[in-house]
Amino acid sequence: MASPVTPGTELRLILVEDNAVFRRAVEAHLMRHRRWTIVASVDNGDDALPTIRRTPADVVLLDISLPGMNGFQIAEGIRSIPNAPAVVFLTLHDSNPYREQARELGAAGFVTKDQFVARLMPLLDVIAAQQRAPARSTP
């Protein structure tokens, strides 16, 4: 899980999306509606993991179909990062096999591109609230 976010702070996001028009639309939407901070934006799979490893972030918004490594390969690599950011798939591929693979990789969410306006903000609110919640110790 990503580093803790204290109340009143912003989620730090990394956006991995090869479609420049869609990437700019997501960036504009995030900045217009919430105070999220986009700490990095990557347009291909090969640059994604190095960027994620060196850039502190709470959430990675990750496309599945990318030049170079695909989103599932990147998500697998993210799992090995200490204090790994949460992964939210943001994709055109709305099928059960893709959703199942995302679940198996421990994704915090799966949002189709045609639904990102309606579904991404509520999902980021949930992730932020979970990260703000104090860790529970087991007796």
Short mmCIF file of N, CA and C in Angstrom, two decimals:
data_model
loop_
_atom_site.label_atom_id
_atom_site.label_comp_id
_atom_site.label_asym_id
_atom_site.label_seq_id
_atom_site.Cartn_x
_atom_site.Cartn_y
_atom_site.Cartn_z
N MET A 1 0.85 -1.18 0.00
CA MET A 1 0.00 0.00 0.00
C MET A 1 0.88 1.23 0.00
N ALA A 2 0.38 2.30 -0.50
CA ALA A 2 1.15 3.53 -0.61
C ALA A 2 1.39 4.15 0.75
N SER A 3 2.30 5.12 0.77
CA SER A 3 2.58 5.82 2.01
C SER A 3 1.33 6.52 2.51
N PRO A 4 1.21 6.68 3.85
CA PRO A 4 0.00 7.26 4.40
C PRO A 4 -0.25 8.68 3.90
N VAL A 5 -1.52 9.02 3.74
CA VAL A 5 -1.92 10.35 3.36
C VAL A 5 -2.66 10.94 4.54
N THR A 6 -2.23 12.07 5.05
CA THR A 6 -2.89 12.68 6.19
C THR A 6 -4.05 13.53 5.71
N PRO A 7 -5.06 13.72 6.57
CA PRO A 7 -6.21 14.52 6.16
C PRO A 7 -5.77 15.88 5.63
N GLY A 8 -6.40 16.31 4.55
CA GLY A 8 -6.10 17.60 3.97
C GLY A 8 -4.97 17.57 2.95
N THR A 9 -4.30 16.45 2.82
CA THR A 9 -3.24 16.38 1.81
C THR A 9 -3.80 15.76 0.54
N GLU A 10 -3.06 15.90 -0.51
CA GLU A 10 -3.49 15.42 -1.81
C GLU A 10 -2.93 14.03 -2.08
N LEU A 11 -3.66 13.27 -2.88
CA LEU A 11 -3.11 12.03 -3.40
C LEU A 11 -2.12 12.38 -4.50
N ARG A 12 -0.99 11.70 -4.49
CA ARG A 12 0.00 11.86 -5.54
C ARG A 12 -0.25 10.77 -6.58
N LEU A 13 -0.47 11.20 -7.83
CA LEU A 13 -0.86 10.28 -8.89
C LEU A 13 0.21 10.20 -9.97
N ILE A 14 0.38 8.99 -10.52
CA ILE A 14 1.16 8.80 -11.72
C ILE A 14 0.19 8.28 -12.78
N LEU A 15 0.19 8.92 -13.92
CA LEU A 15 -0.70 8.54 -15.02
C LEU A 15 0.13 7.87 -16.11
N VAL A 16 -0.25 6.64 -16.45
CA VAL A 16 0.44 5.90 -17.52
C VAL A 16 -0.60 5.66 -18.62
N GLU A 17 -0.47 6.44 -19.69
CA GLU A 17 -1.46 6.43 -20.78
C GLU A 17 -0.77 6.84 -22.07
N ASP A 18 -0.89 6.03 -23.11
CA ASP A 18 -0.21 6.35 -24.37
C ASP A 18 -0.99 7.28 -25.29
N ASN A 19 -2.29 7.40 -25.11
CA ASN A 19 -3.10 8.28 -25.95
C ASN A 19 -3.00 9.70 -25.39
N ALA A 20 -2.30 10.58 -26.11
CA ALA A 20 -2.03 11.93 -25.62
C ALA A 20 -3.31 12.73 -25.37
N VAL A 21 -4.30 12.58 -26.24
CA VAL A 21 -5.54 13.33 -26.07
C VAL A 21 -6.27 12.87 -24.82
N PHE A 22 -6.37 11.56 -24.62
CA PHE A 22 -7.04 11.05 -23.43
C PHE A 22 -6.24 11.41 -22.17
N ARG A 23 -4.92 11.30 -22.23
CA ARG A 23 -4.08 11.64 -21.08
C ARG A 23 -4.32 13.09 -20.67
N ARG A 24 -4.35 14.00 -21.62
CA ARG A 24 -4.60 15.42 -21.29
C ARG A 24 -6.00 15.61 -20.72
N ALA A 25 -6.97 14.87 -21.24
CA ALA A 25 -8.34 14.97 -20.72
C ALA A 25 -8.41 14.50 -19.27
N VAL A 26 -7.75 13.40 -18.96
CA VAL A 26 -7.74 12.90 -17.59
C VAL A 26 -7.04 13.91 -16.67
N GLU A 27 -5.89 14.40 -17.10
CA GLU A 27 -5.16 15.39 -16.30
C GLU A 27 -6.03 16.62 -16.02
N ALA A 28 -6.68 17.14 -17.05
CA ALA A 28 -7.53 18.32 -16.89
C ALA A 28 -8.69 18.04 -15.96
N HIS A 29 -9.30 16.88 -16.11
CA HIS A 29 -10.44 16.53 -15.26
C HIS A 29 -10.01 16.40 -13.79
N LEU A 30 -8.90 15.75 -13.55
CA LEU A 30 -8.43 15.59 -12.18
C LEU A 30 -8.12 16.93 -11.54
N MET A 31 -7.48 17.80 -12.26
CA MET A 31 -7.10 19.09 -11.70
C MET A 31 -8.30 20.01 -11.52
N ARG A 32 -9.32 19.87 -12.35
CA ARG A 32 -10.49 20.73 -12.27
C ARG A 32 -11.41 20.34 -11.11
N HIS A 33 -11.51 19.06 -10.81
CA HIS A 33 -12.50 18.59 -9.85
C HIS A 33 -11.95 18.24 -8.47
N ARG A 34 -10.69 18.02 -8.36
CA ARG A 34 -10.10 17.67 -7.07
C ARG A 34 -8.72 18.28 -6.99
N ARG A 35 -8.18 18.23 -5.83
CA ARG A 35 -6.84 18.77 -5.63
C ARG A 35 -5.79 17.66 -5.66
N TRP A 36 -5.95 16.74 -6.58
CA TRP A 36 -4.95 15.67 -6.72
C TRP A 36 -3.70 16.27 -7.37
N THR A 37 -2.56 15.70 -7.05
CA THR A 37 -1.30 16.13 -7.66
C THR A 37 -0.82 15.04 -8.61
N ILE A 38 -0.67 15.38 -9.87
CA ILE A 38 -0.10 14.44 -10.83
C ILE A 38 1.40 14.65 -10.78
N VAL A 39 2.11 13.67 -10.21
CA VAL A 39 3.55 13.80 -10.01
C VAL A 39 4.34 13.29 -11.21
N ALA A 40 3.71 12.52 -12.07
CA ALA A 40 4.38 12.04 -13.30
C ALA A 40 3.32 11.58 -14.28
N SER A 41 3.64 11.74 -15.55
CA SER A 41 2.77 11.29 -16.63
C SER A 41 3.67 10.59 -17.65
N VAL A 42 3.33 9.34 -17.96
CA VAL A 42 4.18 8.51 -18.81
C VAL A 42 3.35 8.02 -20.00
N ASP A 43 3.97 7.99 -21.19
CA ASP A 43 3.21 7.63 -22.38
C ASP A 43 3.56 6.27 -22.96
N ASN A 44 4.33 5.45 -22.21
CA ASN A 44 4.64 4.11 -22.72
C ASN A 44 4.97 3.17 -21.57
N GLY A 45 4.88 1.88 -21.85
CA GLY A 45 5.10 0.88 -20.82
C GLY A 45 6.54 0.74 -20.38
N ASP A 46 7.47 0.99 -21.27
CA ASP A 46 8.88 0.80 -20.91
C ASP A 46 9.38 1.84 -19.91
N ASP A 47 8.84 3.04 -19.95
CA ASP A 47 9.26 4.09 -19.01
C ASP A 47 8.46 4.06 -17.71
N ALA A 48 7.39 3.30 -17.67
CA ALA A 48 6.49 3.34 -16.52
C ALA A 48 7.15 2.86 -15.23
N LEU A 49 7.68 1.64 -15.20
CA LEU A 49 8.26 1.12 -13.95
C LEU A 49 9.41 1.96 -13.42
N PRO A 50 10.38 2.36 -14.25
CA PRO A 50 11.43 3.23 -13.72
C PRO A 50 10.88 4.53 -13.11
N THR A 51 9.87 5.10 -13.76
CA THR A 51 9.26 6.32 -13.23
C THR A 51 8.56 6.04 -11.91
N ILE A 52 7.81 4.95 -11.84
CA ILE A 52 7.09 4.60 -10.61
C ILE A 52 8.06 4.31 -9.47
N ARG A 53 9.17 3.66 -9.77
CA ARG A 53 10.16 3.34 -8.73
C ARG A 53 10.82 4.58 -8.15
N ARG A 54 11.02 5.61 -8.97
CA ARG A 54 11.77 6.78 -8.48
C ARG A 54 10.87 7.94 -8.06
N THR A 55 9.57 7.84 -8.29
CA THR A 55 8.66 8.94 -8.00
C THR A 55 7.68 8.54 -6.91
N PRO A 56 7.78 9.13 -5.73
CA PRO A 56 6.81 8.79 -4.67
C PRO A 56 5.39 9.11 -5.13
N ALA A 57 4.52 8.12 -5.02
CA ALA A 57 3.13 8.29 -5.44
C ALA A 57 2.24 7.41 -4.58
N ASP A 58 0.97 7.78 -4.54
CA ASP A 58 -0.03 7.02 -3.79
C ASP A 58 -0.83 6.11 -4.71
N VAL A 59 -1.04 6.55 -5.97
CA VAL A 59 -1.87 5.81 -6.92
C VAL A 59 -1.24 5.90 -8.31
N VAL A 60 -1.27 4.78 -9.02
CA VAL A 60 -0.89 4.75 -10.43
C VAL A 60 -2.16 4.48 -11.23
N LEU A 61 -2.49 5.40 -12.12
CA LEU A 61 -3.59 5.20 -13.06
C LEU A 61 -2.96 4.58 -14.30
N LEU A 62 -3.35 3.36 -14.62
CA LEU A 62 -2.60 2.55 -15.56
C LEU A 62 -3.46 2.00 -16.68
N ASP A 63 -3.10 2.36 -17.90
CA ASP A 63 -3.73 1.78 -19.08
C ASP A 63 -3.24 0.34 -19.22
N ILE A 64 -3.97 -0.50 -19.91
CA ILE A 64 -3.54 -1.88 -20.14
C ILE A 64 -2.74 -1.99 -21.43
N SER A 65 -3.26 -1.45 -22.53
CA SER A 65 -2.58 -1.55 -23.83
C SER A 65 -1.65 -0.36 -23.98
N LEU A 66 -0.35 -0.65 -23.95
CA LEU A 66 0.68 0.38 -24.05
C LEU A 66 1.79 -0.09 -24.97
N PRO A 67 2.50 0.83 -25.59
CA PRO A 67 3.72 0.43 -26.30
C PRO A 67 4.74 -0.07 -25.28
N GLY A 68 5.45 -1.11 -25.60
CA GLY A 68 6.40 -1.69 -24.64
C GLY A 68 5.66 -2.61 -23.70
N MET A 69 6.00 -2.56 -22.42
CA MET A 69 5.31 -3.40 -21.43
C MET A 69 3.83 -3.03 -21.38
N ASN A 70 2.98 -4.05 -21.16
CA ASN A 70 1.56 -3.74 -21.01
C ASN A 70 1.25 -3.46 -19.54
N GLY A 71 0.05 -2.97 -19.29
CA GLY A 71 -0.33 -2.59 -17.94
C GLY A 71 -0.27 -3.72 -16.93
N PHE A 72 -0.60 -4.93 -17.34
CA PHE A 72 -0.54 -6.06 -16.42
C PHE A 72 0.90 -6.36 -16.02
N GLN A 73 1.82 -6.28 -16.97
CA GLN A 73 3.23 -6.50 -16.65
C GLN A 73 3.74 -5.42 -15.70
N ILE A 74 3.32 -4.19 -15.93
CA ILE A 74 3.72 -3.09 -15.06
C ILE A 74 3.16 -3.30 -13.65
N ALA A 75 1.88 -3.68 -13.56
CA ALA A 75 1.27 -3.92 -12.25
C ALA A 75 1.99 -5.03 -11.50
N GLU A 76 2.41 -6.06 -12.21
CA GLU A 76 3.18 -7.13 -11.58
C GLU A 76 4.49 -6.57 -11.03
N GLY A 77 5.16 -5.72 -11.78
CA GLY A 77 6.40 -5.10 -11.31
C GLY A 77 6.18 -4.18 -10.12
N ILE A 78 5.06 -3.50 -10.09
CA ILE A 78 4.75 -2.59 -8.98
C ILE A 78 4.64 -3.36 -7.67
N ARG A 79 4.15 -4.58 -7.74
CA ARG A 79 3.96 -5.39 -6.52
C ARG A 79 5.26 -5.58 -5.75
N SER A 80 6.41 -5.51 -6.43
CA SER A 80 7.69 -5.73 -5.76
C SER A 80 8.29 -4.45 -5.19
N ILE A 81 7.64 -3.33 -5.36
CA ILE A 81 8.15 -2.05 -4.86
C ILE A 81 7.74 -1.88 -3.40
N PRO A 82 8.71 -1.59 -2.50
CA PRO A 82 8.33 -1.31 -1.11
C PRO A 82 7.38 -0.10 -1.06
N ASN A 83 6.37 -0.17 -0.20
CA ASN A 83 5.36 0.89 -0.09
C ASN A 83 4.78 1.23 -1.46
N ALA A 84 4.45 0.20 -2.20
CA ALA A 84 3.96 0.36 -3.58
C ALA A 84 2.68 1.19 -3.61
N PRO A 85 2.55 2.00 -4.65
CA PRO A 85 1.31 2.75 -4.82
C PRO A 85 0.17 1.81 -5.20
N ALA A 86 -1.05 2.25 -4.91
CA ALA A 86 -2.23 1.52 -5.37
C ALA A 86 -2.29 1.62 -6.89
N VAL A 87 -2.86 0.59 -7.51
CA VAL A 87 -3.01 0.57 -8.97
C VAL A 87 -4.49 0.63 -9.32
N VAL A 88 -4.82 1.57 -10.20
CA VAL A 88 -6.16 1.65 -10.77
C VAL A 88 -6.00 1.53 -12.27
N PHE A 89 -6.60 0.49 -12.83
CA PHE A 89 -6.58 0.33 -14.28
C PHE A 89 -7.60 1.28 -14.88
N LEU A 90 -7.17 2.02 -15.90
CA LEU A 90 -8.01 2.96 -16.63
C LEU A 90 -7.87 2.56 -18.10
N THR A 91 -8.88 1.87 -18.63
CA THR A 91 -8.69 1.15 -19.88
C THR A 91 -9.94 1.10 -20.76
N LEU A 92 -9.73 0.82 -22.02
CA LEU A 92 -10.83 0.56 -22.96
C LEU A 92 -11.37 -0.86 -22.82
N HIS A 93 -10.57 -1.76 -22.28
CA HIS A 93 -10.88 -3.19 -22.26
C HIS A 93 -11.83 -3.55 -21.12
N ASP A 94 -13.10 -3.61 -21.43
CA ASP A 94 -14.11 -3.93 -20.43
C ASP A 94 -14.57 -5.37 -20.64
N SER A 95 -13.76 -6.30 -20.12
CA SER A 95 -14.14 -7.71 -20.22
C SER A 95 -13.82 -8.41 -18.91
N ASN A 96 -14.54 -9.49 -18.65
CA ASN A 96 -14.32 -10.23 -17.41
C ASN A 96 -12.90 -10.76 -17.27
N PRO A 97 -12.29 -11.29 -18.32
CA PRO A 97 -10.91 -11.76 -18.15
C PRO A 97 -9.94 -10.64 -17.74
N TYR A 98 -10.12 -9.45 -18.30
CA TYR A 98 -9.26 -8.32 -17.91
C TYR A 98 -9.53 -7.91 -16.47
N ARG A 99 -10.81 -7.85 -16.10
CA ARG A 99 -11.15 -7.49 -14.72
C ARG A 99 -10.60 -8.52 -13.73
N GLU A 100 -10.70 -9.79 -14.08
CA GLU A 100 -10.19 -10.86 -13.21
C GLU A 100 -8.67 -10.75 -13.07
N GLN A 101 -7.98 -10.51 -14.15
CA GLN A 101 -6.53 -10.37 -14.06
C GLN A 101 -6.15 -9.16 -13.20
N ALA A 102 -6.90 -8.08 -13.33
CA ALA A 102 -6.64 -6.90 -12.49
C ALA A 102 -6.83 -7.25 -11.01
N ARG A 103 -7.89 -7.99 -10.68
CA ARG A 103 -8.12 -8.42 -9.29
C ARG A 103 -6.98 -9.29 -8.79
N GLU A 104 -6.55 -10.23 -9.63
CA GLU A 104 -5.46 -11.12 -9.23
C GLU A 104 -4.17 -10.36 -8.96
N LEU A 105 -3.99 -9.25 -9.63
CA LEU A 105 -2.80 -8.43 -9.43
C LEU A 105 -2.96 -7.45 -8.26
N GLY A 106 -4.11 -7.49 -7.60
CA GLY A 106 -4.33 -6.65 -6.43
C GLY A 106 -4.69 -5.22 -6.74
N ALA A 107 -5.25 -4.96 -7.92
CA ALA A 107 -5.61 -3.60 -8.29
C ALA A 107 -6.66 -3.05 -7.34
N ALA A 108 -6.54 -1.77 -7.04
CA ALA A 108 -7.51 -1.09 -6.18
C ALA A 108 -8.77 -0.72 -6.96
N GLY A 109 -8.69 -0.78 -8.28
CA GLY A 109 -9.86 -0.45 -9.07
C GLY A 109 -9.66 -0.71 -10.54
N PHE A 110 -10.77 -0.70 -11.26
CA PHE A 110 -10.80 -0.95 -12.70
C PHE A 110 -11.87 -0.03 -13.26
N VAL A 111 -11.46 0.96 -14.04
CA VAL A 111 -12.38 1.95 -14.58
C VAL A 111 -12.22 1.95 -16.10
N THR A 112 -13.34 1.84 -16.80
CA THR A 112 -13.26 1.93 -18.26
C THR A 112 -13.18 3.40 -18.66
N LYS A 113 -12.50 3.63 -19.77
CA LYS A 113 -12.29 5.01 -20.21
C LYS A 113 -13.60 5.75 -20.47
N ASP A 114 -14.61 5.03 -20.94
CA ASP A 114 -15.88 5.71 -21.20
C ASP A 114 -16.63 6.06 -19.91
N GLN A 115 -16.18 5.54 -18.78
CA GLN A 115 -16.81 5.81 -17.49
C GLN A 115 -15.91 6.60 -16.54
N PHE A 116 -14.76 7.07 -17.03
CA PHE A 116 -13.80 7.66 -16.09
C PHE A 116 -14.36 8.91 -15.42
N VAL A 117 -15.16 9.70 -16.10
CA VAL A 117 -15.69 10.92 -15.48
C VAL A 117 -16.59 10.56 -14.29
N ALA A 118 -17.43 9.56 -14.44
CA ALA A 118 -18.37 9.19 -13.38
C ALA A 118 -17.75 8.33 -12.29
N ARG A 119 -16.75 7.52 -12.62
CA ARG A 119 -16.28 6.52 -11.66
C ARG A 119 -14.90 6.77 -11.05
N LEU A 120 -14.06 7.55 -11.72
CA LEU A 120 -12.70 7.71 -11.21
C LEU A 120 -12.66 8.53 -9.93
N MET A 121 -13.33 9.65 -9.87
CA MET A 121 -13.28 10.49 -8.67
C MET A 121 -13.79 9.76 -7.42
N PRO A 122 -14.95 9.10 -7.49
CA PRO A 122 -15.40 8.37 -6.30
C PRO A 122 -14.39 7.29 -5.86
N LEU A 123 -13.78 6.63 -6.82
CA LEU A 123 -12.80 5.60 -6.48
C LEU A 123 -11.58 6.23 -5.81
N LEU A 124 -11.09 7.35 -6.32
CA LEU A 124 -9.95 8.02 -5.69
C LEU A 124 -10.31 8.51 -4.29
N ASP A 125 -11.55 8.95 -4.08
CA ASP A 125 -12.00 9.33 -2.73
C ASP A 125 -11.91 8.15 -1.78
N VAL A 126 -12.34 6.98 -2.22
CA VAL A 126 -12.29 5.77 -1.40
C VAL A 126 -10.83 5.41 -1.07
N ILE A 127 -9.97 5.44 -2.07
CA ILE A 127 -8.56 5.12 -1.85
C ILE A 127 -7.94 6.10 -0.86
N ALA A 128 -8.23 7.39 -1.02
CA ALA A 128 -7.69 8.40 -0.10
C ALA A 128 -8.17 8.14 1.32
N ALA A 129 -9.46 7.82 1.48
CA ALA A 129 -9.99 7.55 2.82
C ALA A 129 -9.35 6.32 3.44
N GLN A 130 -9.12 5.29 2.64
CA GLN A 130 -8.47 4.07 3.15
C GLN A 130 -7.04 4.37 3.59
N GLN A 131 -6.35 5.21 2.85
CA GLN A 131 -4.97 5.51 3.18
C GLN A 131 -4.86 6.42 4.39
N ARG A 132 -5.90 7.21 4.64
CA ARG A 132 -5.90 8.10 5.81
C ARG A 132 -6.25 7.34 7.09
N ALA A 133 -6.97 6.23 6.94
CA ALA A 133 -7.41 5.47 8.11
C ALA A 133 -6.20 4.90 8.83
N PRO A 134 -6.20 4.98 10.16
CA PRO A 134 -5.07 4.40 10.91
C PRO A 134 -5.03 2.89 10.72
N ALA A 135 -3.83 2.37 10.67
CA ALA A 135 -3.65 0.92 10.53
C ALA A 135 -4.17 0.24 11.79
N ARG A 136 -4.87 -0.86 11.58
CA ARG A 136 -5.40 -1.63 12.72
C ARG A 136 -4.40 -2.71 13.08
N SER A 137 -4.16 -2.83 14.36
CA SER A 137 -3.28 -3.90 14.81
C SER A 137 -4.13 -5.08 15.22
N THR A 138 -3.61 -6.26 14.98
CA THR A 138 -4.34 -7.47 15.36
C THR A 138 -3.90 -7.91 16.74
N PRO A 139 -4.86 -8.31 17.58
CA PRO A 139 -4.50 -8.70 18.97
C PRO A 139 -3.73 -9.98 19.02
#
